Amino acid sequence: MQQREIRNVAVIGTGTIGASWAAYFLSRGLRVRASDPAPQAEAVLRRFVDEAWPVLKELGAAADIVPQEALVFCREPETAVTDADFVQESRPEREPIKQALLARIDAVLPPEIIISSSSSGLLISRLQSACRHPERCVIGHPFNPPHLIPLVEVVGGEQTAPATIEGALAFYKAIGKRPIHIRREVAGHVANRLQAALWREAVHLVAAGVASVADIDTAISEGPGLRWALMGPHLTFHLAGGSGGMAHFLDQLGPPLESWWDELGAPRLTPEICQALTAGVADEAEGRDIATLAAERDRFLLDLLALKRARRGA
């Protein structure tokens, strides 16, 4: 698959993830043609872009771009992919919906155009199965919100061409993302599986009465979460090993950690646990609504990203 300059991106699906993708692509100086079947989709998308733009300007949005002028909304996905150099699909996380949609897009696109799905856990091998050109289909899973979080997980399927994976990785890197290559398909990819593992134990600790919902959240946000913002678990434990690094850490702390693994819980989301989690989150939020919490999160992320960029000399 021959590499090409990417100037026009089609965003198919403009819900929470798709709208955030669209705003980010615009901020990188790209032109966006978006599509979504919801009745008020265009108005919601344009409002999201307007609201996100001040934050994106702080992150270095292209100075010469007028976002609303560079954004075209189309009702049908086939129209939205006209002249697209890259397609980012972000429709609901339902395999039949995505499978049929990718086939529709594939049928009208030149075979060299990459189709990247934002799916958070589905297998691209199944999504690409109805396409005439499955070799150009790949997972490009962002982390919410995509216009702020750098991570993108790139996963190829059974029929994905190596050049497609290389092209997706190169594109995301070129626009300021931090893409990683997931070398083997697995449900949930990598980051969501890590989240799921941690949350499983958090739910177990609530169900077992070990700590409150708020205290468990604090245990992460004021503890290891601060370290993880700089280093992942492996490099963090390497540092914990002192001058001996990971080898010393494994020798000294590996056995205790293994014993803790044996005691980790395996809860189910019963009605009782769901009620306890819902009540605990309500107490922790202290009356703040979703919009307020999201604004607090985004401001923190913006400050954190500024620190990380300064550290890298960006």
Short mmCIF file of N, CA, C and O in Angstrom, two decimals, residues 77-212:
data_model
loop_
_atom_site.label_atom_id
_atom_site.label_comp_id
_atom_site.label_asym_id
_atom_site.label_seq_id
_atom_site.Cartn_x
_atom_site.Cartn_y
_atom_site.Cartn_z
N PRO A 77 -22.42 8.17 4.99
CA PRO A 77 -20.98 7.93 5.09
C PRO A 77 -20.29 7.88 3.73
O PRO A 77 -19.13 8.28 3.60
N GLU A 78 -21.00 7.38 2.71
CA GLU A 78 -20.40 7.33 1.37
C GLU A 78 -20.03 8.72 0.87
O GLU A 78 -19.03 8.89 0.17
N THR A 79 -20.84 9.71 1.23
CA THR A 79 -20.54 11.09 0.83
C THR A 79 -19.38 11.64 1.65
O THR A 79 -18.51 12.35 1.13
N ALA A 80 -19.33 11.28 2.91
CA ALA A 80 -18.30 11.81 3.78
C ALA A 80 -16.90 11.35 3.38
O ALA A 80 -15.92 12.06 3.58
N VAL A 81 -16.80 10.16 2.81
CA VAL A 81 -15.47 9.64 2.46
C VAL A 81 -14.99 10.12 1.10
O VAL A 81 -13.89 9.77 0.67
N THR A 82 -15.79 10.95 0.44
CA THR A 82 -15.36 11.51 -0.84
C THR A 82 -14.05 12.28 -0.66
O THR A 82 -13.95 13.15 0.20
N ASP A 83 -13.06 11.95 -1.45
CA ASP A 83 -11.74 12.60 -1.42
C ASP A 83 -10.98 12.38 -0.11
O ASP A 83 -10.00 13.07 0.17
N ALA A 84 -11.41 11.42 0.70
CA ALA A 84 -10.72 11.17 1.97
C ALA A 84 -9.36 10.55 1.73
O ALA A 84 -9.19 9.68 0.86
N ASP A 85 -8.39 10.97 2.52
CA ASP A 85 -7.06 10.37 2.52
C ASP A 85 -6.91 9.36 3.66
O ASP A 85 -5.96 8.58 3.68
N PHE A 86 -7.84 9.42 4.61
CA PHE A 86 -7.82 8.54 5.78
C PHE A 86 -9.22 8.55 6.36
O PHE A 86 -9.89 9.58 6.36
N VAL A 87 -9.67 7.39 6.84
CA VAL A 87 -11.02 7.29 7.42
C VAL A 87 -10.90 6.83 8.87
O VAL A 87 -10.24 5.83 9.16
N GLN A 88 -11.55 7.58 9.77
CA GLN A 88 -11.62 7.20 11.18
C GLN A 88 -13.08 6.89 11.51
O GLN A 88 -13.93 7.77 11.53
N GLU A 89 -13.36 5.61 11.74
CA GLU A 89 -14.73 5.17 12.03
C GLU A 89 -14.95 5.11 13.53
O GLU A 89 -14.14 4.53 14.26
N SER A 90 -16.06 5.70 13.99
CA SER A 90 -16.34 5.77 15.44
C SER A 90 -17.82 5.56 15.75
O SER A 90 -18.36 6.21 16.63
N ARG A 91 -18.45 4.67 15.03
CA ARG A 91 -19.86 4.38 15.30
C ARG A 91 -19.98 3.51 16.55
O ARG A 91 -18.99 3.07 17.12
N PRO A 92 -21.23 3.25 17.03
CA PRO A 92 -21.42 2.49 18.27
C PRO A 92 -20.69 1.15 18.29
O PRO A 92 -20.49 0.52 17.26
N GLU A 93 -20.32 0.72 19.48
CA GLU A 93 -19.51 -0.48 19.69
C GLU A 93 -20.38 -1.73 19.56
O GLU A 93 -20.60 -2.48 20.52
N ARG A 94 -20.87 -1.94 18.33
CA ARG A 94 -21.67 -3.12 18.03
C ARG A 94 -21.11 -3.76 16.77
O ARG A 94 -21.04 -3.12 15.71
N GLU A 95 -20.70 -5.01 16.87
CA GLU A 95 -20.03 -5.65 15.74
C GLU A 95 -20.84 -5.62 14.45
O GLU A 95 -20.29 -5.27 13.39
N PRO A 96 -22.14 -5.96 14.45
CA PRO A 96 -22.88 -5.94 13.19
C PRO A 96 -22.93 -4.54 12.56
O PRO A 96 -22.86 -4.42 11.33
N ILE A 97 -23.06 -3.51 13.39
CA ILE A 97 -23.11 -2.14 12.87
C ILE A 97 -21.79 -1.78 12.20
O ILE A 97 -21.75 -1.28 11.07
N LYS A 98 -20.70 -2.04 12.89
CA LYS A 98 -19.39 -1.67 12.35
C LYS A 98 -19.04 -2.53 11.13
O LYS A 98 -18.46 -2.03 10.16
N GLN A 99 -19.36 -3.79 11.19
CA GLN A 99 -19.05 -4.68 10.08
C GLN A 99 -19.74 -4.22 8.80
O GLN A 99 -19.11 -4.13 7.73
N ALA A 100 -21.03 -3.90 8.91
CA ALA A 100 -21.78 -3.43 7.74
C ALA A 100 -21.28 -2.07 7.28
O ALA A 100 -21.18 -1.80 6.07
N LEU A 101 -20.96 -1.20 8.22
CA LEU A 101 -20.51 0.15 7.86
C LEU A 101 -19.17 0.11 7.15
O LEU A 101 -18.96 0.79 6.14
N LEU A 102 -18.23 -0.68 7.66
CA LEU A 102 -16.93 -0.78 7.00
C LEU A 102 -17.07 -1.31 5.58
O LEU A 102 -16.36 -0.87 4.67
N ALA A 103 -18.00 -2.25 5.38
CA ALA A 103 -18.22 -2.78 4.04
C ALA A 103 -18.77 -1.70 3.11
O ALA A 103 -18.37 -1.62 1.94
N ARG A 104 -19.67 -0.84 3.62
CA ARG A 104 -20.22 0.25 2.81
C ARG A 104 -19.13 1.24 2.41
O ARG A 104 -19.06 1.67 1.25
N ILE A 105 -18.29 1.60 3.37
CA ILE A 105 -17.22 2.55 3.08
C ILE A 105 -16.21 1.94 2.12
O ILE A 105 -15.76 2.58 1.16
N ASP A 106 -15.84 0.70 2.38
CA ASP A 106 -14.86 0.00 1.55
C ASP A 106 -15.30 -0.06 0.10
O ASP A 106 -14.46 0.03 -0.82
N ALA A 107 -16.60 -0.18 -0.13
CA ALA A 107 -17.11 -0.35 -1.48
C ALA A 107 -16.92 0.89 -2.35
O ALA A 107 -16.92 0.78 -3.58
N VAL A 108 -16.77 2.07 -1.75
CA VAL A 108 -16.69 3.30 -2.54
C VAL A 108 -15.33 3.98 -2.46
O VAL A 108 -15.11 5.00 -3.12
N LEU A 109 -14.42 3.44 -1.68
CA LEU A 109 -13.11 4.07 -1.50
C LEU A 109 -12.06 3.42 -2.40
O LEU A 109 -12.09 2.20 -2.62
N PRO A 110 -11.10 4.20 -2.90
CA PRO A 110 -9.94 3.60 -3.55
C PRO A 110 -9.24 2.65 -2.59
O PRO A 110 -9.20 2.91 -1.38
N PRO A 111 -8.68 1.55 -3.07
CA PRO A 111 -8.16 0.50 -2.19
C PRO A 111 -6.97 0.93 -1.33
O PRO A 111 -6.66 0.26 -0.34
N GLU A 112 -6.30 2.03 -1.67
CA GLU A 112 -5.14 2.44 -0.89
C GLU A 112 -5.49 3.28 0.33
O GLU A 112 -4.62 3.57 1.16
N ILE A 113 -6.75 3.67 0.50
CA ILE A 113 -7.14 4.51 1.64
C ILE A 113 -7.34 3.63 2.87
O ILE A 113 -8.09 2.66 2.85
N ILE A 114 -6.69 4.01 3.98
CA ILE A 114 -6.81 3.26 5.22
C ILE A 114 -8.15 3.54 5.90
O ILE A 114 -8.57 4.70 6.00
N ILE A 115 -8.80 2.49 6.36
CA ILE A 115 -9.99 2.61 7.19
C ILE A 115 -9.60 2.17 8.59
O ILE A 115 -9.22 1.02 8.82
N SER A 116 -9.68 3.08 9.54
CA SER A 116 -9.27 2.82 10.91
C SER A 116 -10.48 2.91 11.84
O SER A 116 -11.19 3.92 11.85
N SER A 117 -10.72 1.85 12.59
CA SER A 117 -11.86 1.82 13.50
C SER A 117 -11.45 2.18 14.91
O SER A 117 -10.42 1.71 15.42
N SER A 118 -12.25 3.01 15.57
CA SER A 118 -11.99 3.41 16.95
C SER A 118 -12.43 2.38 17.97
O SER A 118 -12.38 2.65 19.17
N SER A 119 -12.86 1.21 17.51
CA SER A 119 -13.41 0.21 18.42
C SER A 119 -12.54 0.01 19.65
O SER A 119 -11.33 -0.18 19.55
N SER A 120 -13.19 0.01 20.81
CA SER A 120 -12.47 -0.13 22.08
C SER A 120 -12.20 -1.57 22.47
O SER A 120 -11.48 -1.81 23.43
N GLY A 121 -12.78 -2.54 21.73
CA GLY A 121 -12.56 -3.91 22.15
C GLY A 121 -12.86 -4.97 21.12
O GLY A 121 -12.52 -6.14 21.32
N LEU A 122 -13.50 -4.61 20.00
CA LEU A 122 -13.84 -5.60 18.98
C LEU A 122 -12.62 -6.00 18.16
O LEU A 122 -11.62 -5.27 18.11
N LEU A 123 -12.70 -7.15 17.53
CA LEU A 123 -11.58 -7.67 16.73
C LEU A 123 -11.72 -7.20 15.29
O LEU A 123 -12.75 -7.40 14.65
N ILE A 124 -10.67 -6.60 14.76
CA ILE A 124 -10.72 -6.07 13.40
C ILE A 124 -10.85 -7.21 12.39
O ILE A 124 -11.41 -7.02 11.30
N SER A 125 -10.38 -8.40 12.71
CA SER A 125 -10.54 -9.54 11.79
C SER A 125 -12.00 -9.80 11.49
O SER A 125 -12.36 -10.18 10.36
N ARG A 126 -12.86 -9.60 12.46
CA ARG A 126 -14.29 -9.80 12.24
C ARG A 126 -14.91 -8.59 11.55
O ARG A 126 -15.79 -8.72 10.70
N LEU A 127 -14.45 -7.40 11.89
CA LEU A 127 -15.02 -6.20 11.29
C LEU A 127 -14.67 -6.08 9.80
O LEU A 127 -15.45 -5.56 9.02
N GLN A 128 -13.49 -6.57 9.40
CA GLN A 128 -13.04 -6.43 8.03
C GLN A 128 -13.54 -7.55 7.12
O GLN A 128 -13.32 -7.53 5.92
N SER A 129 -14.23 -8.53 7.70
CA SER A 129 -14.53 -9.77 6.98
C SER A 129 -15.46 -9.57 5.78
O SER A 129 -15.43 -10.39 4.85
N ALA A 130 -16.26 -8.52 5.77
CA ALA A 130 -17.18 -8.30 4.66
C ALA A 130 -16.65 -7.30 3.64
O ALA A 130 -17.36 -6.94 2.69
N CYS A 131 -15.42 -6.84 3.81
CA CYS A 131 -14.84 -5.82 2.93
C CYS A 131 -14.19 -6.46 1.70
O CYS A 131 -13.61 -7.54 1.79
N ARG A 132 -14.24 -5.77 0.57
CA ARG A 132 -13.54 -6.23 -0.63
C ARG A 132 -12.04 -6.06 -0.48
O ARG A 132 -11.26 -6.79 -1.08
N HIS A 133 -11.65 -5.04 0.29
CA HIS A 133 -10.23 -4.77 0.51
C HIS A 133 -9.93 -4.78 2.01
O HIS A 133 -9.62 -3.75 2.61
N PRO A 134 -10.02 -5.95 2.64
CA PRO A 134 -9.79 -6.03 4.09
C PRO A 134 -8.37 -5.67 4.49
O PRO A 134 -8.11 -5.35 5.65
N GLU A 135 -7.45 -5.72 3.52
CA GLU A 135 -6.06 -5.42 3.83
C GLU A 135 -5.85 -3.98 4.28
O GLU A 135 -4.85 -3.66 4.93
N ARG A 136 -6.81 -3.07 4.01
CA ARG A 136 -6.63 -1.67 4.39
C ARG A 136 -7.37 -1.30 5.68
O ARG A 136 -7.45 -0.13 6.04
N CYS A 137 -7.88 -2.32 6.39
CA CYS A 137 -8.64 -2.07 7.61
C CYS A 137 -7.79 -2.34 8.85
O CYS A 137 -7.05 -3.33 8.91
N VAL A 138 -7.93 -1.47 9.85
CA VAL A 138 -7.10 -1.56 11.04
C VAL A 138 -7.88 -0.96 12.22
O VAL A 138 -8.81 -0.18 12.01
N ILE A 139 -7.52 -1.35 13.42
CA ILE A 139 -8.04 -0.68 14.62
C ILE A 139 -7.13 0.51 14.91
O ILE A 139 -5.90 0.39 14.91
N GLY A 140 -7.73 1.66 15.18
CA GLY A 140 -7.00 2.83 15.68
C GLY A 140 -7.76 3.34 16.89
O GLY A 140 -8.51 4.31 16.81
N HIS A 141 -7.59 2.63 18.02
CA HIS A 141 -8.39 2.90 19.21
C HIS A 141 -7.76 4.02 20.03
O HIS A 141 -6.66 3.87 20.56
N PRO A 142 -8.48 5.14 20.17
CA PRO A 142 -7.99 6.24 20.99
C PRO A 142 -8.42 6.04 22.44
O PRO A 142 -9.19 5.13 22.76
N PHE A 143 -7.93 6.90 23.30
CA PHE A 143 -8.42 6.91 24.67
C PHE A 143 -9.23 8.18 24.86
O PHE A 143 -8.86 9.25 24.38
N ASN A 144 -10.33 8.06 25.57
CA ASN A 144 -11.28 9.16 25.73
C ASN A 144 -10.78 10.19 26.75
O ASN A 144 -10.37 9.81 27.86
N PRO A 145 -10.76 11.49 26.39
CA PRO A 145 -11.17 12.08 25.11
C PRO A 145 -10.02 12.14 24.11
O PRO A 145 -8.91 12.59 24.47
N PRO A 146 -10.25 11.71 22.87
CA PRO A 146 -9.16 11.67 21.87
C PRO A 146 -8.50 13.02 21.61
O PRO A 146 -7.33 13.03 21.21
N HIS A 147 -9.21 14.12 21.80
CA HIS A 147 -8.57 15.41 21.50
C HIS A 147 -7.58 15.81 22.57
O HIS A 147 -6.84 16.78 22.38
N LEU A 148 -7.51 15.05 23.68
CA LEU A 148 -6.56 15.35 24.74
C LEU A 148 -5.59 14.19 25.02
O LEU A 148 -4.41 14.44 25.24
N ILE A 149 -6.08 12.98 25.05
CA ILE A 149 -5.24 11.83 25.42
C ILE A 149 -4.40 11.40 24.22
O ILE A 149 -4.95 11.13 23.15
N PRO A 150 -3.09 11.28 24.37
CA PRO A 150 -2.23 10.97 23.21
C PRO A 150 -2.32 9.52 22.70
O PRO A 150 -2.09 9.27 21.52
N LEU A 151 -2.66 8.57 23.57
CA LEU A 151 -2.57 7.17 23.19
C LEU A 151 -3.51 6.77 22.05
O LEU A 151 -4.68 7.15 22.04
N VAL A 152 -2.98 6.00 21.11
CA VAL A 152 -3.79 5.32 20.10
C VAL A 152 -3.25 3.89 19.97
O VAL A 152 -2.05 3.70 19.75
N GLU A 153 -4.13 2.91 20.11
CA GLU A 153 -3.74 1.51 19.95
C GLU A 153 -4.03 1.07 18.52
O GLU A 153 -5.18 1.15 18.06
N VAL A 154 -3.01 0.62 17.82
CA VAL A 154 -3.15 0.19 16.43
C VAL A 154 -3.05 -1.33 16.38
O VAL A 154 -2.07 -1.92 16.84
N VAL A 155 -4.11 -1.95 15.84
CA VAL A 155 -4.19 -3.41 15.80
C VAL A 155 -4.58 -3.85 14.40
O VAL A 155 -5.60 -3.41 13.86
N GLY A 156 -3.79 -4.73 13.82
CA GLY A 156 -4.14 -5.32 12.53
C GLY A 156 -4.90 -6.60 12.71
O GLY A 156 -4.84 -7.25 13.76
N GLY A 157 -5.64 -7.00 11.67
CA GLY A 157 -6.39 -8.24 11.69
C GLY A 157 -5.73 -9.31 10.84
O GLY A 157 -4.62 -9.12 10.32
N GLU A 158 -6.42 -10.42 10.67
CA GLU A 158 -5.87 -11.54 9.91
C GLU A 158 -5.55 -11.15 8.47
O GLU A 158 -4.61 -11.70 7.88
N GLN A 159 -6.31 -10.21 7.91
CA GLN A 159 -6.10 -9.84 6.51
C GLN A 159 -5.51 -8.44 6.35
O GLN A 159 -5.40 -7.95 5.23
N THR A 160 -5.13 -7.80 7.43
CA THR A 160 -4.57 -6.45 7.35
C THR A 160 -3.15 -6.51 6.81
O THR A 160 -2.32 -7.30 7.27
N ALA A 161 -2.86 -5.66 5.83
CA ALA A 161 -1.52 -5.60 5.26
C ALA A 161 -0.55 -4.92 6.22
O ALA A 161 -0.93 -3.95 6.89
N PRO A 162 0.69 -5.38 6.31
CA PRO A 162 1.69 -4.70 7.15
C PRO A 162 1.82 -3.21 6.81
O PRO A 162 2.01 -2.40 7.70
N ALA A 163 1.68 -2.87 5.54
CA ALA A 163 1.79 -1.47 5.14
C ALA A 163 0.67 -0.63 5.73
O ALA A 163 0.85 0.57 5.98
N THR A 164 -0.49 -1.24 5.95
CA THR A 164 -1.60 -0.51 6.57
C THR A 164 -1.26 -0.17 8.01
O THR A 164 -1.50 0.97 8.47
N ILE A 165 -0.72 -1.12 8.73
CA ILE A 165 -0.32 -0.87 10.11
C ILE A 165 0.75 0.21 10.16
O ILE A 165 0.67 1.15 10.96
N GLU A 166 1.74 0.10 9.30
CA GLU A 166 2.80 1.10 9.25
C GLU A 166 2.24 2.48 8.91
O GLU A 166 2.65 3.48 9.50
N GLY A 167 1.31 2.52 7.96
CA GLY A 167 0.72 3.80 7.57
C GLY A 167 -0.09 4.43 8.68
O GLY A 167 -0.02 5.64 8.89
N ALA A 168 -0.86 3.62 9.40
CA ALA A 168 -1.65 4.15 10.51
C ALA A 168 -0.75 4.66 11.62
O ALA A 168 -0.97 5.76 12.16
N LEU A 169 0.27 3.89 11.97
CA LEU A 169 1.20 4.32 13.01
C LEU A 169 1.88 5.63 12.61
O LEU A 169 2.01 6.55 13.43
N ALA A 170 2.30 5.73 11.36
CA ALA A 170 2.98 6.94 10.89
C ALA A 170 2.05 8.15 10.90
O ALA A 170 2.46 9.25 11.30
N PHE A 171 0.79 7.95 10.49
CA PHE A 171 -0.16 9.06 10.47
C PHE A 171 -0.43 9.57 11.88
O PHE A 171 -0.36 10.78 12.14
N TYR A 172 -0.74 8.67 12.79
CA TYR A 172 -1.05 9.10 14.16
C TYR A 172 0.16 9.79 14.79
O TYR A 172 0.02 10.81 15.48
N LYS A 173 1.34 9.27 14.55
CA LYS A 173 2.54 9.91 15.10
C LYS A 173 2.75 11.29 14.51
O LYS A 173 3.11 12.24 15.21
N ALA A 174 2.49 11.43 13.21
CA ALA A 174 2.70 12.71 12.53
C ALA A 174 1.78 13.81 13.05
O ALA A 174 2.13 14.98 13.00
N ILE A 175 0.61 13.42 13.57
CA ILE A 175 -0.32 14.44 14.07
C ILE A 175 -0.23 14.60 15.59
O ILE A 175 -1.11 15.20 16.21
N GLY A 176 0.83 14.06 16.19
CA GLY A 176 1.08 14.31 17.60
C GLY A 176 0.56 13.28 18.57
O GLY A 176 0.60 13.49 19.78
N LYS A 177 0.06 12.14 18.05
CA LYS A 177 -0.41 11.07 18.93
C LYS A 177 0.76 10.19 19.36
O LYS A 177 1.87 10.27 18.82
N ARG A 178 0.52 9.33 20.34
CA ARG A 178 1.51 8.34 20.78
C ARG A 178 0.95 6.95 20.47
O ARG A 178 0.38 6.28 21.34
N PRO A 179 1.08 6.52 19.21
CA PRO A 179 0.52 5.21 18.84
C PRO A 179 1.40 4.06 19.31
O PRO A 179 2.63 4.17 19.37
N ILE A 180 0.75 2.96 19.67
CA ILE A 180 1.46 1.73 19.99
C ILE A 180 0.90 0.62 19.12
O ILE A 180 -0.28 0.62 18.76
N HIS A 181 1.75 -0.33 18.77
CA HIS A 181 1.33 -1.44 17.91
C HIS A 181 0.99 -2.64 18.78
O HIS A 181 1.85 -3.20 19.45
N ILE A 182 -0.27 -3.05 18.76
CA ILE A 182 -0.70 -4.26 19.44
C ILE A 182 -0.46 -5.42 18.47
O ILE A 182 -1.10 -5.49 17.42
N ARG A 183 0.44 -6.30 18.79
CA ARG A 183 0.93 -7.29 17.84
C ARG A 183 0.03 -8.50 17.65
O ARG A 183 0.21 -9.26 16.70
N ARG A 184 -0.89 -8.69 18.55
CA ARG A 184 -1.82 -9.81 18.41
C ARG A 184 -3.19 -9.38 18.88
O ARG A 184 -3.33 -8.72 19.90
N GLU A 185 -4.21 -9.73 18.10
CA GLU A 185 -5.58 -9.35 18.45
C GLU A 185 -6.00 -10.01 19.76
O GLU A 185 -5.78 -11.20 19.98
N VAL A 186 -6.64 -9.21 20.60
CA VAL A 186 -7.23 -9.71 21.84
C VAL A 186 -8.36 -8.77 22.20
O VAL A 186 -8.26 -7.55 22.01
N ALA A 187 -9.46 -9.31 22.66
CA ALA A 187 -10.62 -8.48 23.00
C ALA A 187 -10.23 -7.43 24.04
O ALA A 187 -9.63 -7.75 25.06
N GLY A 188 -10.56 -6.18 23.76
CA GLY A 188 -10.23 -5.09 24.67
C GLY A 188 -8.87 -4.48 24.45
O GLY A 188 -8.50 -3.52 25.13
N HIS A 189 -8.09 -5.06 23.49
CA HIS A 189 -6.75 -4.55 23.19
C HIS A 189 -5.88 -4.60 24.46
O HIS A 189 -5.93 -5.58 25.19
N VAL A 190 -5.09 -3.57 24.73
CA VAL A 190 -4.20 -3.60 25.89
C VAL A 190 -4.66 -2.66 27.00
O VAL A 190 -4.87 -3.09 28.14
N ALA A 191 -4.82 -1.40 26.70
CA ALA A 191 -5.12 -0.42 27.75
C ALA A 191 -6.43 -0.71 28.46
O ALA A 191 -6.52 -0.61 29.69
N ASN A 192 -7.46 -1.09 27.71
CA ASN A 192 -8.73 -1.39 28.35
C ASN A 192 -8.67 -2.66 29.19
O ASN A 192 -9.35 -2.78 30.21
N ARG A 193 -7.85 -3.63 28.77
CA ARG A 193 -7.69 -4.83 29.59
C ARG A 193 -6.98 -4.49 30.90
O ARG A 193 -7.33 -5.03 31.96
N LEU A 194 -6.00 -3.60 30.83
CA LEU A 194 -5.32 -3.18 32.06
C LEU A 194 -6.29 -2.43 32.97
O LEU A 194 -6.31 -2.65 34.19
N GLN A 195 -7.12 -1.55 32.37
CA GLN A 195 -8.15 -0.87 33.17
C GLN A 195 -9.11 -1.86 33.80
O GLN A 195 -9.47 -1.72 34.97
N ALA A 196 -9.53 -2.84 33.01
CA ALA A 196 -10.49 -3.81 33.50
C ALA A 196 -9.92 -4.61 34.67
O ALA A 196 -10.63 -4.92 35.64
N ALA A 197 -8.63 -4.96 34.57
CA ALA A 197 -8.00 -5.73 35.64
C ALA A 197 -7.96 -4.93 36.94
O ALA A 197 -8.26 -5.45 38.03
N LEU A 198 -7.57 -3.67 36.83
CA LEU A 198 -7.51 -2.83 38.03
C LEU A 198 -8.91 -2.59 38.60
O LEU A 198 -9.11 -2.67 39.82
N TRP A 199 -9.88 -2.32 37.72
CA TRP A 199 -11.23 -2.04 38.22
C TRP A 199 -11.86 -3.29 38.84
O TRP A 199 -12.61 -3.19 39.80
N ARG A 200 -11.53 -4.46 38.30
CA ARG A 200 -12.06 -5.69 38.91
C ARG A 200 -11.66 -5.77 40.38
O ARG A 200 -12.49 -6.07 41.24
N GLU A 201 -10.40 -5.48 40.67
CA GLU A 201 -9.97 -5.54 42.06
C GLU A 201 -10.58 -4.40 42.86
O GLU A 201 -10.92 -4.59 44.04
N ALA A 202 -10.75 -3.22 42.24
CA ALA A 202 -11.40 -2.11 42.94
C ALA A 202 -12.83 -2.47 43.33
O ALA A 202 -13.27 -2.19 44.45
N VAL A 203 -13.56 -3.11 42.42
CA VAL A 203 -14.93 -3.55 42.72
C VAL A 203 -14.92 -4.60 43.82
O VAL A 203 -15.76 -4.58 44.73
N HIS A 204 -13.97 -5.52 43.75
CA HIS A 204 -13.86 -6.55 44.79
C HIS A 204 -13.64 -5.92 46.17
O HIS A 204 -14.25 -6.34 47.16
N LEU A 205 -12.78 -4.91 46.23
CA LEU A 205 -12.48 -4.28 47.51
C LEU A 205 -13.70 -3.55 48.07
O LEU A 205 -13.92 -3.54 49.29
N VAL A 206 -14.50 -2.96 47.19
CA VAL A 206 -15.76 -2.34 47.64
C VAL A 206 -16.70 -3.42 48.15
O VAL A 206 -17.27 -3.30 49.25
N ALA A 207 -16.87 -4.49 47.37
CA ALA A 207 -17.81 -5.55 47.75
C ALA A 207 -17.40 -6.23 49.05
O ALA A 207 -18.25 -6.66 49.84
N ALA A 208 -16.08 -6.32 49.30
CA ALA A 208 -15.60 -6.97 50.50
C ALA A 208 -15.56 -6.04 51.71
O ALA A 208 -15.19 -6.46 52.80
N GLY A 209 -15.94 -4.77 51.50
CA GLY A 209 -15.97 -3.82 52.60
C GLY A 209 -14.59 -3.38 53.05
O GLY A 209 -14.43 -2.88 54.17
N VAL A 210 -13.59 -3.51 52.19
CA VAL A 210 -12.22 -3.12 52.55
C VAL A 210 -12.06 -1.61 52.61
O VAL A 210 -11.38 -1.07 53.48
N ALA A 211 -12.68 -0.91 51.67
CA ALA A 211 -12.57 0.56 51.62
C ALA A 211 -13.76 1.10 50.85
O ALA A 211 -14.44 0.38 50.12
N SER A 212 -14.00 2.41 50.98
CA SER A 212 -15.10 3.06 50.27
C SER A 212 -14.70 3.31 48.82
O SER A 212 -13.52 3.27 48.45
#
